[in-house]
Short mmCIF file of C-alpha atoms and ligand atoms in Angstrom, two decimals:
data_model
loop_
_atom_site.label_atom_id
_atom_site.label_comp_id
_atom_site.label_asym_id
_atom_site.label_seq_id
_atom_site.Cartn_x
_atom_site.Cartn_y
_atom_site.Cartn_z
CA MET A 257 107.18 15.38 -26.21
CA VAL A 258 104.15 13.51 -27.53
CA PHE A 259 102.43 15.98 -29.73
CA ILE A 260 99.19 15.40 -31.24
CA HIS A 261 97.81 17.28 -33.69
CA ILE A 262 94.31 17.09 -34.34
CA PRO A 263 93.59 18.26 -37.52
CA LYS A 264 90.27 20.05 -38.08
CA PRO A 265 88.00 17.97 -40.84
CA TRP A 266 89.09 19.89 -43.99
CA GLN A 267 92.61 20.29 -43.06
CA LEU A 268 95.27 17.83 -45.49
CA PRO A 269 96.95 16.15 -42.57
CA GLU A 270 100.33 17.41 -41.81
CA PHE A 271 102.45 14.93 -43.38
CA LYS A 272 105.34 15.20 -40.22
CA VAL A 273 102.78 14.65 -38.11
CA SER A 274 100.71 11.91 -38.95
CA HIS A 275 101.95 9.99 -41.48
CA GLU A 276 104.31 8.15 -38.99
CA ALA A 277 101.46 6.47 -37.24
CA ALA A 278 99.78 5.99 -40.65
CA PHE A 279 102.91 4.45 -42.08
CA TYR A 280 104.08 2.02 -39.44
CA ASN A 281 100.24 0.24 -39.01
CA ARG A 282 100.29 -0.39 -42.98
CA ARG A 283 103.87 -2.01 -43.38
CA ARG A 284 102.43 -3.85 -39.82
CA PHE A 285 98.90 -4.48 -42.47
CA LEU A 286 101.38 -5.32 -45.73
CA LYS A 287 103.51 -7.69 -44.06
CA GLY A 288 100.29 -9.36 -43.58
CA VAL A 289 99.06 -9.21 -46.52
CA VAL A 290 102.10 -9.62 -48.75
CA GLY A 291 102.05 -12.97 -46.01
CA VAL A 292 98.60 -14.88 -48.13
CA GLY A 293 100.12 -13.36 -51.32
CA ILE A 294 98.98 -11.27 -53.34
CA ALA A 295 97.82 -11.70 -57.38
CA SER A 296 95.68 -9.17 -59.19
CA THR A 297 91.85 -10.14 -60.32
CA VAL A 298 91.64 -9.67 -64.06
CA LEU A 299 87.79 -9.01 -64.54
CA PRO A 300 86.26 -8.65 -67.88
CA LEU A 301 85.47 -4.83 -69.02
CA THR A 302 82.38 -5.48 -69.10
CA SER A 303 82.07 -7.00 -65.47
CA CYS A 304 79.90 -4.89 -63.22
CA ASP A 305 82.04 -3.97 -60.76
CA ARG A 306 79.92 -1.57 -58.06
CA SER A 307 80.57 -3.82 -55.07
CA THR A 308 81.19 -2.82 -51.56
CA ARG A 309 82.84 -5.59 -50.76
CA GLN A 310 86.32 -5.39 -49.39
CA THR A 311 89.08 -8.08 -50.12
CA THR A 312 92.90 -8.76 -49.38
CA ASP A 313 93.90 -7.21 -52.57
CA PRO A 314 94.67 -3.43 -52.98
CA LEU A 315 95.32 -4.35 -56.70
CA GLN A 316 91.76 -5.96 -57.44
CA GLY A 317 89.65 -5.81 -60.31
CA VAL A 318 92.82 -4.17 -62.39
CA ILE A 319 92.92 -5.83 -66.01
CA PRO A 320 96.76 -5.85 -68.26
CA LEU A 321 97.36 -2.53 -70.05
CA ARG A 322 100.92 -2.52 -72.36
CA ALA A 323 102.20 0.61 -73.88
CA PRO A 324 105.42 1.74 -75.34
CA GLN A 325 107.73 4.14 -72.57
CA ASN A 326 108.02 7.39 -73.83
CA PRO A 327 112.07 7.91 -73.61
CA ASN A 328 111.94 11.16 -72.32
CA PHE A 329 109.91 9.50 -69.20
CA THR A 330 112.30 6.54 -68.77
CA ASP A 331 114.32 7.35 -65.84
CA ALA A 332 112.78 9.62 -62.97
CA GLY A 333 116.37 9.36 -61.48
CA ARG A 334 115.26 8.37 -58.03
CA PRO A 335 113.82 5.02 -57.41
CA LEU A 336 110.11 3.25 -58.81
CA THR A 337 107.46 3.32 -56.18
CA ASN A 338 107.13 0.17 -55.07
CA GLU A 339 103.47 -0.07 -56.03
CA LEU A 340 101.77 -1.97 -53.37
CA PHE A 341 102.80 0.58 -51.29
CA ALA A 342 101.20 3.53 -53.94
CA ALA A 343 98.37 1.40 -54.17
CA THR A 344 97.89 1.29 -50.31
CA TYR A 345 99.03 4.83 -49.74
CA ASN A 346 96.51 7.40 -51.02
CA ASN A 347 94.64 11.09 -50.88
CA PHE A 348 90.89 10.14 -52.42
CA TYR A 349 88.94 12.39 -49.55
CA GLU A 350 85.55 11.03 -51.01
CA PHE A 351 85.69 7.53 -49.59
CA GLY A 352 88.17 9.06 -46.22
CA SER A 353 90.61 11.14 -44.81
CA SER A 354 93.01 8.45 -44.02
CA LYS A 355 95.82 7.27 -46.29
CA ASN A 356 94.38 3.96 -45.86
CA ILE A 357 91.29 4.50 -48.05
CA TRP A 358 91.80 1.25 -50.81
CA PRO A 359 89.12 -0.55 -48.92
CA ALA A 360 86.46 1.91 -49.21
CA ALA A 361 87.18 3.13 -52.86
CA GLN A 362 86.39 -0.43 -54.39
CA SER A 363 82.89 0.70 -53.78
CA LEU A 364 83.49 2.97 -56.87
CA PRO A 365 81.39 2.29 -60.02
CA THR A 366 83.68 2.65 -63.10
CA ASN A 367 82.33 0.29 -65.39
CA PRO A 368 80.61 1.93 -67.14
CA TRP A 369 81.84 5.51 -67.48
CA THR A 370 81.95 8.58 -69.37
CA VAL A 371 83.96 11.65 -69.51
CA GLU A 372 81.81 14.67 -70.50
CA VAL A 373 84.14 17.70 -71.86
CA SER A 374 82.16 20.47 -72.89
CA GLY A 375 81.48 24.61 -72.68
CA LEU A 376 83.63 27.11 -74.71
CA VAL A 377 84.52 24.72 -77.57
CA LYS A 378 84.30 24.23 -81.13
CA ASN A 379 84.34 20.01 -80.69
CA PRO A 380 82.29 18.90 -77.14
CA LYS A 381 82.01 15.28 -77.14
CA THR A 382 81.02 12.39 -74.13
CA TYR A 383 83.98 9.84 -73.91
CA ASP A 384 83.02 6.44 -73.19
CA LEU A 385 86.05 3.87 -72.05
CA ASP A 386 86.26 2.39 -75.14
CA ASP A 387 86.66 6.26 -77.01
CA LEU A 388 89.09 6.93 -73.87
CA MET A 389 91.33 3.07 -75.26
CA GLN A 390 91.60 4.88 -78.60
CA PHE A 391 94.09 7.33 -77.75
CA PRO A 392 97.49 6.71 -78.54
CA LEU A 393 98.29 5.40 -75.29
CA GLU A 394 102.40 5.74 -73.80
CA GLU A 395 103.74 4.85 -70.90
CA ARG A 396 105.44 7.42 -68.96
CA ILE A 397 107.20 7.51 -65.16
CA TYR A 398 107.05 10.46 -63.16
CA ARG A 399 108.03 12.08 -60.41
CA PHE A 400 104.88 13.05 -58.10
CA ARG A 401 104.96 15.18 -55.09
CA CYS A 402 102.06 15.57 -52.79
CA VAL A 403 101.43 19.28 -51.09
CA GLU A 404 102.12 17.02 -47.27
CA ALA A 405 105.73 16.78 -48.63
CA TRP A 406 106.11 12.88 -49.27
CA ALA A 407 107.49 12.07 -53.06
CA MET A 408 107.00 8.83 -54.91
CA VAL A 409 107.89 7.87 -58.71
CA VAL A 410 105.48 6.12 -60.12
CA PRO A 411 104.42 4.43 -63.88
CA TRP A 412 101.92 6.00 -65.70
CA LEU A 413 99.89 5.01 -68.81
CA GLY A 414 97.97 7.25 -70.18
CA PHE A 415 98.37 9.69 -73.09
CA PRO A 416 99.23 14.30 -72.65
CA MET A 417 95.73 16.01 -71.98
CA ARG A 418 96.67 17.94 -75.10
CA LEU A 419 95.28 15.43 -77.01
CA MET A 420 91.92 15.74 -75.37
CA LEU A 421 92.14 19.37 -76.22
CA GLU A 422 93.38 19.26 -79.50
CA ALA A 423 89.87 17.58 -80.15
CA ALA A 424 88.02 19.27 -78.44
CA GLU A 425 88.99 22.53 -80.42
CA PRO A 426 88.98 25.42 -77.44
CA LEU A 427 87.47 28.20 -78.52
CA SER A 428 89.94 31.78 -77.94
CA THR A 429 87.11 32.77 -75.31
CA ALA A 430 88.42 30.06 -73.35
CA LYS A 431 91.36 30.58 -70.52
CA PHE A 432 90.59 27.47 -67.89
CA VAL A 433 89.53 24.29 -67.17
CA ARG A 434 87.87 22.93 -65.05
CA PHE A 435 87.93 18.82 -64.21
CA THR A 436 85.10 17.49 -61.79
CA SER A 437 85.44 13.76 -59.87
CA PHE A 438 83.11 11.60 -59.60
CA TYR A 439 80.35 12.50 -56.48
CA ASP A 440 77.75 10.56 -55.34
CA ARG A 441 76.61 10.78 -51.61
CA ASP A 442 75.54 7.11 -51.17
CA ILE A 443 78.89 5.62 -53.02
CA THR A 444 81.58 8.38 -51.88
CA THR A 445 80.74 8.10 -48.34
CA GLY A 446 84.09 9.17 -46.82
CA PRO A 447 83.70 12.27 -45.42
CA SER A 448 81.53 11.84 -42.36
CA PHE A 449 81.37 15.11 -41.18
CA PRO A 450 79.43 16.81 -39.44
CA PRO A 451 76.08 17.89 -41.77
CA SER A 452 77.09 21.53 -40.68
CA GLN A 453 80.43 21.36 -42.20
CA PHE A 454 80.60 22.99 -45.90
CA LEU A 455 82.67 21.32 -47.77
CA PRO A 456 82.32 21.92 -51.90
CA TRP A 457 81.64 18.38 -53.15
CA PRO A 458 81.96 17.50 -56.20
CA TYR A 459 86.03 17.50 -55.96
CA THR A 460 87.29 19.56 -58.22
CA GLU A 461 90.44 21.14 -59.84
CA GLY A 462 91.53 23.79 -62.43
CA LEU A 463 94.53 24.25 -65.03
CA ARG A 464 95.18 27.16 -67.20
CA VAL A 465 94.56 26.27 -71.13
CA ASP A 466 97.89 26.74 -71.86
CA GLU A 467 98.73 24.38 -68.85
CA MET A 468 96.29 21.47 -70.14
CA ALA A 469 98.19 21.58 -73.73
CA ASN A 470 101.93 21.14 -72.11
CA ASP A 471 103.60 17.80 -72.95
CA LEU A 472 104.16 17.10 -69.78
CA ALA A 473 100.22 17.08 -67.96
CA PHE A 474 98.49 14.13 -69.04
CA PHE A 475 95.66 11.46 -67.74
CA ALA A 476 96.74 7.99 -66.36
CA ILE A 477 94.26 5.22 -67.39
CA GLY A 478 96.43 2.26 -65.65
CA ALA A 479 99.76 2.15 -63.81
CA TYR A 480 102.14 -0.64 -63.43
CA GLY A 481 101.41 -1.95 -66.30
CA HIS A 482 97.83 -2.76 -65.59
CA THR A 483 95.08 -0.56 -65.30
CA LEU A 484 94.11 1.95 -62.46
CA PRO A 485 93.40 0.26 -59.23
CA LYS A 486 89.86 2.62 -58.22
CA GLN A 487 91.95 3.93 -55.12
CA HIS A 488 94.26 5.34 -57.54
CA GLY A 489 91.59 7.25 -59.66
CA ALA A 490 89.94 4.62 -62.18
CA PRO A 491 89.00 5.27 -64.75
CA ILE A 492 91.10 7.69 -64.78
CA ARG A 493 92.87 10.75 -63.63
CA MET A 494 94.99 13.71 -64.27
CA VAL A 495 98.59 13.56 -63.04
CA VAL A 496 100.27 16.59 -63.23
CA PRO A 497 103.60 16.33 -62.86
CA TRP A 498 105.01 19.72 -61.91
CA LYS A 499 102.17 20.23 -59.64
CA TYR A 500 101.40 19.28 -56.09
CA GLY A 501 99.48 15.85 -55.94
CA PHE A 502 96.31 17.74 -54.84
CA LYS A 503 95.95 19.01 -58.64
CA GLY A 504 95.51 15.85 -60.45
CA ALA A 505 91.97 15.28 -59.95
CA LYS A 506 90.97 11.22 -59.57
CA SER A 507 87.59 9.46 -61.51
CA VAL A 508 87.11 12.90 -63.78
CA VAL A 509 83.89 12.74 -65.49
CA LYS A 510 83.59 16.23 -66.91
CA ILE A 511 86.35 18.58 -68.72
CA GLU A 512 85.08 22.48 -69.23
CA PHE A 513 86.43 24.61 -70.85
CA VAL A 514 85.59 28.06 -69.13
CA ASP A 515 86.95 32.14 -69.45
CA ALA A 516 87.56 32.39 -65.97
CA GLN A 517 89.46 30.56 -63.03
CA PRO A 518 87.00 28.02 -62.13
CA ALA A 519 86.52 27.81 -58.08
CA THR A 520 87.99 23.79 -57.08
CA TYR A 521 88.28 22.23 -54.43
CA TRP A 522 90.62 22.93 -51.78
CA ASN A 523 91.34 26.43 -52.68
CA THR A 524 87.66 27.15 -51.75
CA ILE A 525 88.59 25.49 -48.47
CA SER A 526 91.43 26.69 -48.00
CA ALA A 527 92.75 29.71 -50.77
CA ASN A 528 95.78 30.94 -48.14
CA GLU A 529 97.09 27.32 -48.25
CA TYR A 530 96.04 25.61 -51.59
CA LYS A 531 96.54 27.82 -54.46
CA PHE A 532 95.77 27.55 -57.72
CA GLU A 533 98.50 27.67 -59.11
CA SER A 534 100.26 25.66 -56.59
CA ASN A 535 103.22 24.49 -58.77
CA VAL A 536 106.60 22.62 -56.80
CA GLU A 537 108.71 25.56 -54.92
CA PRO A 538 110.88 24.82 -52.71
CA ASP A 539 111.42 28.01 -51.52
CA VAL A 540 107.53 28.79 -50.82
CA PRO A 541 106.36 27.23 -47.21
CA HIS A 542 102.65 26.34 -47.17
CA PRO A 543 101.40 28.35 -44.05
CA ARG A 544 101.85 25.21 -42.05
CA TRP A 545 105.03 23.37 -42.88
CA SER A 546 108.26 24.22 -45.04
CA GLN A 547 108.48 22.63 -48.57
CA ALA A 548 111.99 23.09 -49.32
CA SER A 549 112.55 19.33 -48.94
CA GLU A 550 110.52 16.33 -49.20
CA ARG A 551 109.88 12.74 -48.13
CA LEU A 552 110.67 10.02 -50.93
CA VAL A 553 109.46 6.61 -50.43
CA GLY A 554 111.85 4.09 -51.20
CA PRO A 555 115.45 4.86 -50.87
CA GLY A 556 118.09 2.59 -51.58
CA GLY A 557 115.62 -0.75 -52.91
CA ASN A 558 113.55 -0.62 -49.69
CA PRO A 559 110.20 -0.57 -50.32
CA TYR A 560 109.05 0.53 -46.80
CA ALA A 561 111.98 3.70 -46.17
CA TRP A 562 111.81 7.22 -46.52
CA GLU A 563 114.37 10.02 -47.32
CA GLU A 564 114.30 13.30 -46.13
CA VAL A 565 115.74 15.22 -49.33
CA PRO A 566 115.53 18.34 -51.17
CA SER A 567 112.23 19.24 -53.62
CA ARG A 568 112.75 20.91 -56.53
CA LEU A 569 111.37 23.79 -58.29
CA TYR A 570 108.69 22.82 -60.90
CA ASN A 571 109.67 19.15 -59.26
CA GLY A 572 112.40 18.82 -61.33
CA TYR A 573 110.62 19.60 -64.57
CA GLY A 574 111.67 23.33 -64.99
CA GLU A 575 113.14 22.29 -68.51
CA PHE A 576 109.21 21.73 -69.92
CA VAL A 577 107.40 24.29 -68.07
CA ALA A 578 109.33 27.02 -67.05
CA ASP A 579 108.43 29.07 -69.60
CA LEU A 580 104.52 29.16 -68.68
CA TYR A 581 105.82 31.40 -65.48
CA ASP A 582 106.40 34.22 -64.74
CA ARG A 583 109.53 33.45 -62.26
CA ALA A 584 112.93 32.38 -63.44
CA ALA A 585 114.23 28.91 -62.97
CA VAL A 586 116.55 28.17 -60.49
N1 MTE B 623 91.53 13.72 -56.25
C1 MTE B 623 89.80 13.22 -56.05
N2 MTE B 623 88.85 13.20 -56.79
N3 MTE B 623 89.81 13.23 -54.45
C2 MTE B 623 91.17 13.52 -53.24
O1 MTE B 623 90.97 13.73 -52.26
N4 MTE B 623 93.25 14.28 -53.61
C3 MTE B 623 93.95 14.12 -54.32
C4 MTE B 623 95.12 13.63 -55.63
N5 MTE B 623 93.21 13.90 -56.37
C5 MTE B 623 92.25 13.97 -54.16
C6 MTE B 623 92.68 14.01 -55.86
C7 MTE B 623 95.81 14.43 -53.55
S1 MTE B 623 95.92 15.61 -52.42
C8 MTE B 623 96.93 13.79 -54.00
S2 MTE B 623 97.98 14.14 -52.62
C9 MTE B 623 96.99 12.55 -54.56
O2 MTE B 623 95.16 12.61 -55.39
C10 MTE B 623 97.33 10.77 -54.56
O3 MTE B 623 97.32 10.71 -55.25
P1 MTE B 623 97.47 8.93 -55.18
O4 MTE B 623 96.38 8.27 -54.02
O5 MTE B 623 96.68 8.30 -56.26
O6 MTE B 623 99.11 8.54 -54.92
#
């Protein structure tokens, strides 16, 4: 029996229904791309990248970036996800609701870029790209778990969020942090939904201050040995590996310390499905699918194969984060 599911535009697509066809189309496409050869284009940092050009290179515009590996995160216990797969299977709704948004995402203007840190802090500051590069960069290989139940392993380059938090010196009244992604109606044209459809752009996410202070919480400015491709959320994105992937806002432009839990994009759309906390909890099903297992890409050295494996509480990072929460680690 063929089951065709047409999700409402604001629903995250359920992976079991939507992903097979998307995956095989992409696989065919990738074979074609690989056939003509892929080379990453290195552009100078000062280049103007306000381009709407679509090319055959998903890694266009990236610049080599090296940083020492953090010894605590060199082995995720799973194979590293094939880079080309990770760069062409994305969620970035500002550029469309399919996984194949990487060509559209090339219109994201990432240089110049600023990140404003403000709100209930002693030291508000606006960082530019050079300032971000001053943080001590490191590489961390993290497991990555989407709420749609697919999973990857990515070698991120960046710095712990707590370094930015410490520089800001939050006031005692700051309890939460709101992160805002880039949004410009002329550029982020992906969501071509009916005008009547309410979507709470810009994309926002939030953490408790103590979650942001946890050593695992990371700002990535690169991956796989170079700066982030735009579709991964260049030039800076959140990586919060014990939570579902939607908690990691891409292309962050603003970080505000606030006293109350902020409204966030998916939680505003469907609070029942996308909770503010959204830790990976295998025993707490999404209302439309189970979270007990996940589809891991790349098992057995095959970059395009998927394997169903059990999900782990806090995505296996309980030793770092369990004490932030009430429930006992399993
Ligand atoms: N950030 C923004 N601004 N817009 C988005 O649509 N999608 C989220 C998250 N961050 C999203 C976002 C979701 S649902 C996931 S799973 C991850 O980005 C996907 O990250 P990746 O495409 O780099 O793997």
